[in-house]
mmCIF file of C-alpha atoms and ligand atoms in Angstrom:
data_model
loop_
_atom_site.group_PDB
_atom_site.id
_atom_site.type_symbol
_atom_site.label_atom_id
_atom_site.label_comp_id
_atom_site.label_asym_id
_atom_site.label_seq_id
_atom_site.Cartn_x
_atom_site.Cartn_y
_atom_site.Cartn_z
ATOM 1 C CA MET I 1 13.964 -32.527 -14.331
ATOM 2 C CA PRO I 2 16.566 -30.317 -12.547
ATOM 3 C CA VAL I 3 16.010 -26.598 -12.921
ATOM 4 C CA GLU I 4 19.116 -24.736 -14.024
ATOM 5 C CA HIS I 5 20.124 -21.700 -12.038
ATOM 6 C CA VAL I 6 20.188 -18.829 -14.533
ATOM 7 C CA VAL I 7 22.432 -15.960 -13.582
ATOM 8 C CA ASP I 8 21.229 -12.654 -15.004
ATOM 9 C CA ARG I 9 23.630 -11.080 -17.423
ATOM 10 C CA LEU I 10 23.922 -7.343 -17.661
ATOM 11 C CA ASP I 11 21.887 -6.049 -20.582
ATOM 12 C CA VAL I 12 21.860 -2.451 -21.787
ATOM 13 C CA ASP I 13 18.272 -2.633 -23.063
ATOM 14 C CA LEU I 14 17.002 -4.084 -19.785
ATOM 15 C CA ILE I 15 18.798 -1.365 -17.829
ATOM 16 C CA LYS I 16 17.288 1.346 -20.014
ATOM 17 C CA ASN I 17 13.811 -0.215 -19.815
ATOM 18 C CA ARG I 18 13.943 -0.207 -16.041
ATOM 19 C CA SER I 19 15.070 3.395 -15.867
ATOM 20 C CA SER I 20 13.107 6.621 -15.906
ATOM 21 C CA ARG I 21 16.051 8.773 -16.992
ATOM 22 C CA LEU I 22 18.489 6.842 -19.168
ATOM 23 C CA ALA I 23 16.840 7.044 -22.606
ATOM 24 C CA GLY I 24 19.420 8.279 -25.077
ATOM 25 C CA ARG I 25 22.279 7.688 -22.676
ATOM 26 C CA ASP I 26 25.415 6.158 -24.199
ATOM 27 C CA LEU I 27 25.763 2.936 -22.169
ATOM 28 C CA ARG I 28 28.620 0.640 -23.153
ATOM 29 C CA LEU I 29 28.814 -2.867 -21.787
ATOM 30 C CA PHE I 30 31.938 -5.042 -21.905
ATOM 31 C CA ASP I 31 32.490 -8.647 -20.865
ATOM 32 C CA GLU I 32 35.884 -8.018 -19.368
ATOM 33 C CA VAL I 33 38.057 -4.921 -19.104
ATOM 34 C CA ALA I 34 41.100 -4.000 -17.050
ATOM 35 C CA SER I 35 39.161 -1.124 -15.445
ATOM 36 C CA THR I 36 35.926 0.604 -16.453
ATOM 37 C CA ASN I 37 37.486 3.891 -15.277
ATOM 38 C CA GLY I 38 40.413 3.289 -17.641
ATOM 39 C CA ILE I 39 38.131 2.613 -20.633
ATOM 40 C CA LEU I 40 36.048 5.688 -19.877
ATOM 41 C CA ARG I 41 39.165 7.850 -19.574
ATOM 42 C CA GLU I 42 40.111 6.932 -23.143
ATOM 43 C CA LEU I 43 36.572 7.762 -24.295
ATOM 44 C CA ALA I 44 36.603 11.059 -22.377
ATOM 45 C CA ARG I 45 39.916 12.063 -23.971
ATOM 46 C CA ALA I 46 38.416 11.268 -27.376
ATOM 47 C CA GLY I 47 35.515 13.652 -26.669
ATOM 48 C CA ALA I 48 32.757 11.370 -25.293
ATOM 49 C CA ARG I 49 29.735 13.273 -24.102
ATOM 50 C CA GLU I 50 28.549 13.740 -20.535
ATOM 51 C CA GLY I 51 26.593 10.742 -19.282
ATOM 52 C CA THR I 52 28.616 8.179 -21.241
ATOM 53 C CA THR I 53 28.688 5.101 -19.034
ATOM 54 C CA VAL I 54 30.932 2.048 -19.126
ATOM 55 C CA LEU I 55 29.789 -1.192 -17.497
ATOM 56 C CA ALA I 56 31.618 -4.494 -17.339
ATOM 57 C CA GLU I 57 30.840 -8.026 -16.233
ATOM 58 C CA ALA I 58 34.393 -8.328 -14.878
ATOM 59 C CA GLN I 59 37.528 -6.273 -14.327
ATOM 60 C CA THR I 60 41.015 -7.755 -14.365
ATOM 61 C CA MET I 61 42.647 -4.703 -12.763
ATOM 62 C CA GLY I 62 39.803 -2.954 -10.945
ATOM 63 C CA ARG I 63 41.183 0.087 -9.177
ATOM 64 C CA GLY I 64 40.355 1.216 -5.653
ATOM 65 C CA ARG I 65 41.287 4.333 -3.691
ATOM 66 C CA LEU I 66 44.881 4.901 -2.613
ATOM 67 C CA GLY I 67 46.340 2.548 -5.205
ATOM 68 C CA LYS I 68 44.477 -0.503 -3.939
ATOM 69 C CA THR I 69 42.873 -3.068 -6.211
ATOM 70 C CA TRP I 70 39.121 -3.679 -6.363
ATOM 71 C CA PHE I 71 38.113 -7.349 -6.428
ATOM 72 C CA SER I 72 35.979 -7.677 -9.562
ATOM 73 C CA PRO I 73 34.871 -11.262 -10.253
ATOM 74 C CA PRO I 74 32.686 -11.918 -13.327
ATOM 75 C CA GLY I 75 28.908 -11.991 -13.513
ATOM 76 C CA VAL I 76 27.933 -11.165 -9.951
ATOM 77 C CA ASN I 77 28.517 -7.493 -9.122
ATOM 78 C CA LEU I 78 28.273 -3.980 -10.536
ATOM 79 C CA TYR I 79 31.321 -2.201 -11.976
ATOM 80 C CA ALA I 80 30.383 1.078 -13.614
ATOM 81 C CA SER I 81 31.992 4.375 -14.584
ATOM 82 C CA VAL I 82 30.043 7.496 -15.505
ATOM 83 C CA LEU I 83 31.376 10.598 -17.275
ATOM 84 C CA PHE I 84 30.594 14.135 -16.104
ATOM 85 C CA ARG I 85 31.709 17.411 -17.621
ATOM 86 C CA PRO I 86 30.726 19.788 -14.818
ATOM 87 C CA ALA I 87 31.181 23.531 -14.743
ATOM 88 C CA LEU I 88 33.055 23.396 -11.459
ATOM 89 C CA ALA I 89 36.326 24.527 -9.949
ATOM 90 C CA PRO I 90 38.869 21.705 -9.403
ATOM 91 C CA SER I 91 38.438 22.068 -5.628
ATOM 92 C CA ALA I 92 34.775 21.026 -6.032
ATOM 93 C CA VAL I 93 35.642 17.676 -7.647
ATOM 94 C CA PRO I 94 36.036 15.544 -4.478
ATOM 95 C CA LEU I 95 32.356 16.120 -3.670
ATOM 96 C CA PHE I 96 31.499 14.105 -6.753
ATOM 97 C CA SER I 97 32.348 10.963 -4.829
ATOM 98 C CA PHE I 98 29.706 12.036 -2.294
ATOM 99 C CA ILE I 99 26.958 12.000 -4.911
ATOM 100 C CA GLY I 100 28.190 8.525 -5.889
ATOM 101 C CA SER I 101 27.755 7.093 -2.409
ATOM 102 C CA LEU I 102 24.348 8.767 -2.031
ATOM 103 C CA ALA I 103 23.185 7.110 -5.258
ATOM 104 C CA VAL I 104 24.454 3.709 -4.093
ATOM 105 C CA VAL I 105 22.612 4.172 -0.782
ATOM 106 C CA ASP I 106 19.378 4.932 -2.684
ATOM 107 C CA ALA I 107 19.744 1.793 -4.807
ATOM 108 C CA ILE I 108 20.506 -0.389 -1.768
ATOM 109 C CA GLU I 109 17.559 1.011 0.169
ATOM 110 C CA ARG I 110 15.313 0.168 -2.801
ATOM 111 C CA GLU I 111 16.206 -3.466 -1.982
ATOM 112 C CA GLY I 112 14.780 -2.940 1.501
ATOM 113 C CA VAL I 113 18.193 -2.820 3.200
ATOM 114 C CA ASP I 114 19.593 0.050 5.319
ATOM 115 C CA ALA I 115 22.954 1.450 4.244
ATOM 116 C CA ALA I 116 25.472 3.748 5.917
ATOM 117 C CA ILE I 117 28.426 5.775 4.663
ATOM 118 C CA LYS I 118 31.889 5.790 6.205
ATOM 119 C CA TRP I 119 34.091 8.697 5.167
ATOM 120 C CA PRO I 120 34.894 9.337 2.453
ATOM 121 C CA ASN I 121 32.483 7.164 0.536
ATOM 122 C CA ASP I 122 32.564 3.565 1.630
ATOM 123 C CA VAL I 123 29.013 2.257 1.629
ATOM 124 C CA LEU I 124 28.377 -0.204 4.435
ATOM 125 C CA VAL I 125 25.600 -2.673 5.026
ATOM 126 C CA ASP I 126 25.526 -4.407 8.394
ATOM 127 C CA ARG I 127 28.857 -2.657 9.153
ATOM 128 C CA LYS I 128 30.554 -4.332 6.177
ATOM 129 C CA LYS I 129 31.782 -2.457 3.113
ATOM 130 C CA VAL I 130 29.776 -3.388 0.042
ATOM 131 C CA ALA I 131 30.636 -0.476 -2.257
ATOM 132 C CA GLY I 132 33.314 2.094 -2.982
ATOM 133 C CA ILE I 133 33.692 5.095 -5.246
ATOM 134 C CA LEU I 134 36.759 6.120 -7.232
ATOM 135 C CA ILE I 135 36.853 9.585 -8.770
ATOM 136 C CA GLU I 136 39.354 10.429 -11.493
ATOM 137 C CA SER I 137 39.410 13.828 -13.133
ATOM 138 C CA ALA I 138 41.336 16.004 -15.558
ATOM 139 C CA THR I 139 41.721 19.738 -15.278
ATOM 140 C CA SER I 140 43.363 22.315 -17.489
ATOM 141 C CA GLY I 141 43.871 26.013 -16.914
ATOM 142 C CA GLY I 142 41.920 25.953 -13.661
ATOM 143 C CA THR I 143 38.827 24.315 -15.159
ATOM 144 C CA VAL I 144 37.587 20.755 -14.974
ATOM 145 C CA ARG I 145 37.662 18.919 -18.330
ATOM 146 C CA TYR I 146 35.990 15.796 -17.059
ATOM 147 C CA VAL I 147 35.187 13.776 -13.970
ATOM 148 C CA ILE I 148 34.917 9.998 -14.055
ATOM 149 C CA LEU I 149 32.870 8.533 -11.246
ATOM 150 C CA GLY I 150 33.625 4.826 -10.837
ATOM 151 C CA VAL I 151 31.558 2.636 -8.565
ATOM 152 C CA GLY I 152 31.974 -0.962 -7.543
ATOM 153 C CA VAL I 153 29.159 -2.674 -5.631
ATOM 154 C CA ASN I 154 29.337 -6.205 -4.244
ATOM 155 C CA LEU I 155 25.886 -7.478 -5.119
ATOM 156 C CA ASN I 156 25.947 -11.275 -5.328
ATOM 157 C CA VAL I 157 29.550 -12.247 -4.717
ATOM 158 C CA GLY I 158 29.704 -15.046 -2.155
ATOM 159 C CA ARG I 159 31.489 -15.144 1.192
ATOM 160 C CA GLU I 160 33.948 -17.830 0.029
ATOM 161 C CA ALA I 161 35.004 -15.765 -2.974
ATOM 162 C CA LEU I 162 35.527 -12.714 -0.739
ATOM 163 C CA ARG I 163 37.556 -14.805 1.688
ATOM 164 C CA SER I 164 39.830 -16.301 -0.920
ATOM 165 C CA ALA I 165 40.375 -12.972 -2.709
ATOM 166 C CA LEU I 166 40.690 -10.622 0.271
ATOM 167 C CA GLY I 167 42.155 -12.887 2.959
ATOM 168 C CA ASP I 168 42.182 -11.227 6.387
ATOM 169 C CA GLU I 169 40.374 -8.174 5.056
ATOM 170 C CA ALA I 170 37.330 -10.210 4.013
ATOM 171 C CA HIS I 171 35.731 -9.792 7.452
ATOM 172 C CA ALA I 172 35.262 -6.075 6.713
ATOM 173 C CA ALA I 173 33.719 -6.704 3.284
ATOM 174 C CA GLY I 174 30.179 -7.749 2.501
ATOM 175 C CA SER I 175 27.796 -8.428 -0.317
ATOM 176 C CA LEU I 176 24.296 -6.975 -0.571
ATOM 177 C CA SER I 177 22.671 -10.360 -1.240
ATOM 178 C CA GLU I 178 24.010 -11.691 2.088
ATOM 179 C CA VAL I 179 21.936 -9.150 3.959
ATOM 180 C CA ALA I 180 18.975 -8.880 1.572
ATOM 181 C CA ARG I 181 18.798 -12.707 1.615
ATOM 182 C CA HIS I 182 17.913 -12.841 -2.049
ATOM 183 C CA GLU I 183 19.824 -12.619 -5.299
ATOM 184 C CA ILE I 184 20.091 -9.035 -6.494
ATOM 185 C CA ASP I 185 18.838 -8.283 -10.016
ATOM 186 C CA ARG I 186 21.878 -6.476 -11.399
ATOM 187 C CA ASN I 187 20.038 -4.789 -14.267
ATOM 188 C CA ALA I 188 17.402 -3.350 -11.948
ATOM 189 C CA PHE I 189 20.086 -2.279 -9.473
ATOM 190 C CA ALA I 190 22.151 -0.614 -12.221
ATOM 191 C CA ALA I 191 19.087 1.282 -13.491
ATOM 192 C CA THR I 192 18.150 2.493 -10.001
ATOM 193 C CA PHE I 193 21.733 3.506 -9.281
ATOM 194 C CA LEU I 194 22.167 5.429 -12.555
ATOM 195 C CA ASP I 195 18.825 7.203 -12.114
ATOM 196 C CA ALA I 196 19.744 8.147 -8.555
ATOM 197 C CA LEU I 197 23.179 9.351 -9.658
ATOM 198 C CA GLU I 198 21.584 11.678 -12.167
ATOM 199 C CA LYS I 199 19.234 12.961 -9.461
ATOM 200 C CA TRP I 200 22.131 13.690 -7.069
ATOM 201 C CA ALA I 201 24.183 15.323 -9.841
ATOM 202 C CA THR I 202 21.248 17.705 -10.345
ATOM 203 C CA VAL I 203 21.092 18.351 -6.596
ATOM 204 C CA TYR I 204 24.812 19.208 -6.668
ATOM 205 C CA ALA I 205 24.477 21.450 -9.728
ATOM 206 C CA GLU I 206 21.444 23.301 -8.373
ATOM 207 C CA GLY I 207 21.827 23.143 -4.590
ATOM 208 C CA GLY I 208 25.626 23.133 -4.351
ATOM 209 C CA ALA I 209 27.844 21.455 -1.793
ATOM 210 C CA ASP I 210 25.554 22.242 1.144
ATOM 211 C CA ALA I 211 22.634 20.301 -0.333
ATOM 212 C CA VAL I 212 24.828 17.257 -1.042
ATOM 213 C CA LEU I 213 26.507 17.354 2.350
ATOM 214 C CA ALA I 214 23.212 17.655 4.211
ATOM 215 C CA ALA I 215 22.007 14.414 2.605
ATOM 216 C CA TRP I 216 25.374 12.715 3.039
ATOM 217 C CA ARG I 217 25.446 13.549 6.786
ATOM 218 C CA ASP I 218 22.103 11.761 7.211
ATOM 219 C CA HIS I 219 23.885 8.491 6.360
ATOM 220 C CA ASP I 220 27.339 9.223 7.757
ATOM 221 C CA ILE I 221 28.617 7.062 10.607
ATOM 222 C CA THR I 222 32.000 8.824 10.935
ATOM 223 C CA GLY I 223 31.174 12.208 12.526
ATOM 224 C CA GLY I 224 31.731 12.222 16.304
ATOM 225 C CA ARG I 225 33.605 8.889 16.324
ATOM 226 C CA ARG I 226 37.166 8.190 17.462
ATOM 227 C CA VAL I 227 39.245 7.376 14.412
ATOM 228 C CA GLU I 228 42.700 6.302 13.384
ATOM 229 C CA VAL I 229 43.922 8.342 10.423
ATOM 230 C CA ARG I 230 46.448 7.065 7.894
ATOM 231 C CA ASP I 231 47.393 9.933 5.639
ATOM 232 C CA ALA I 232 50.566 9.932 3.505
ATOM 233 C CA ASP I 233 53.319 8.758 5.902
ATOM 234 C CA GLU I 234 51.455 9.745 9.022
ATOM 235 C CA ARG I 235 49.275 7.773 11.380
ATOM 236 C CA TYR I 236 47.426 9.350 14.311
ATOM 237 C CA GLU I 237 44.257 8.995 16.353
ATOM 238 C CA GLY I 238 41.659 11.638 16.997
ATOM 239 C CA ARG I 239 37.997 12.552 17.058
ATOM 240 C CA ALA I 240 36.204 13.026 13.731
ATOM 241 C CA LEU I 241 34.370 16.341 13.847
ATOM 242 C CA GLY I 242 32.714 16.096 10.438
ATOM 243 C CA VAL I 243 33.298 17.042 6.808
ATOM 244 C CA ASP I 244 33.966 20.506 5.427
ATOM 245 C CA ARG I 245 32.533 21.972 2.194
ATOM 246 C CA GLU I 246 35.246 20.357 0.064
ATOM 247 C CA GLY I 247 34.611 16.919 1.501
ATOM 248 C CA ALA I 248 37.676 16.787 3.747
ATOM 249 C CA LEU I 249 37.265 15.058 7.091
ATOM 250 C CA VAL I 250 38.116 17.366 9.986
ATOM 251 C CA VAL I 251 39.782 15.504 12.831
ATOM 252 C CA LYS I 252 40.788 16.842 16.229
ATOM 253 C CA ASP I 253 44.135 15.231 17.061
ATOM 254 C CA PRO I 254 45.365 14.408 20.608
ATOM 255 C CA ARG I 255 47.060 17.839 20.859
ATOM 256 C CA GLY I 256 43.767 19.546 20.122
ATOM 257 C CA ARG I 257 44.717 20.595 16.583
ATOM 258 C CA ARG I 258 42.116 20.435 13.846
ATOM 259 C CA ARG I 259 43.489 18.549 10.862
ATOM 260 C CA ARG I 260 41.972 18.133 7.400
ATOM 261 C CA VAL I 261 42.106 14.695 5.821
ATOM 262 C CA LEU I 262 41.374 14.715 2.098
ATOM 263 C CA THR I 263 43.042 11.671 0.579
ATOM 264 C CA GLY I 264 43.799 9.451 3.540
ATOM 265 C CA GLU I 265 42.133 6.463 5.067
ATOM 266 C CA ILE I 266 40.464 6.095 8.436
ATOM 267 C CA ARG I 267 39.587 3.280 10.794
ATOM 268 C CA LEU I 268 36.726 3.626 13.270
ATOM 269 C CA LEU I 269 37.933 2.958 16.822
ATOM 270 C CA ASP I 270 34.665 3.041 18.785
HETATM 271 C C1 LIG S 301 37.351 2.095 -3.177
HETATM 272 O O1 LIG S 301 38.561 1.846 -2.995
HETATM 273 O O2 LIG S 301 36.538 2.052 -2.257
HETATM 274 C C2 LIG S 301 36.875 2.479 -4.552
HETATM 275 C C3 LIG S 301 36.543 1.289 -5.392
HETATM 276 C C4 LIG S 301 36.032 1.675 -6.776
HETATM 277 C C5 LIG S 301 35.875 0.468 -7.691
HETATM 278 C C6 LIG S 301 35.211 0.814 -8.983
HETATM 279 S S1 LIG S 301 34.717 -0.619 -9.896
HETATM 280 C C7 LIG S 301 34.337 0.360 -11.276
HETATM 281 C C8 LIG S 301 35.391 1.447 -11.373
HETATM 282 N N1 LIG S 301 36.524 0.981 -12.153
HETATM 283 C C9 LIG S 301 37.626 0.828 -11.387
HETATM 284 O O3 LIG S 301 38.722 0.410 -11.803
HETATM 285 N N2 LIG S 301 37.361 1.197 -10.135
HETATM 286 C C10 LIG S 301 36.001 1.655 -9.966
#
């Protein structure tokens, strides 16, 4: 008799059971949403408490950095948004995306696979991007009201699906299962990721930017490399010197000037 291939569905109880830190956490799972960040923003505005987490099997309008879309097919990957209400100055918000990539790296390494980070927070496996972080925040009167940390991780999406959705850009994208050579248990991965995120949030709260950046630099593949920068309307090449305490990439341009890149995009040239 043929054995049916059962795809694991996300399950809040399974995620909590596999976690050491999520008891009592408000985890909300949806079949399909436009964007988990969008749902969580509504909840945050309505007063949701820190730690509230939105997960979805699929997103119809998953959002990426710089106005891009995030390919979010159903049933195969992780799309999650987590709410923080940190006592931080607005200038300290960008570093939240750094704790997101560190938590993704921890969860990937738990699968026995090495991961690297390309500035700002693209997580790469075998030089292909498998995960990205999108931070959205609200501030008022110089204080941060909330930070939403959204993460998308390609776990089991197949090469064909990437090719048909991303076209020419598919060569730069990957899926963890391709490299791990086994299907990734999404509930276990989600639990490990959320536990690790809580750990790194504590590191940030207690150790500050320096503690986060020290760990981030251990995985960074950008520092010291020649890069092409696309920032607002500008495009230039230079040498990446590293990140500063606010998470900006410092690049030495061809005229020897040091330039800070905070919201742009880079391409590695060597
Ligand atoms: C990037 O461009 O690298 C960031 C991608 C972030 C995608 C995630 S998926 C879950 C959350 N909801 C969204 O709409 N975007 C983020």
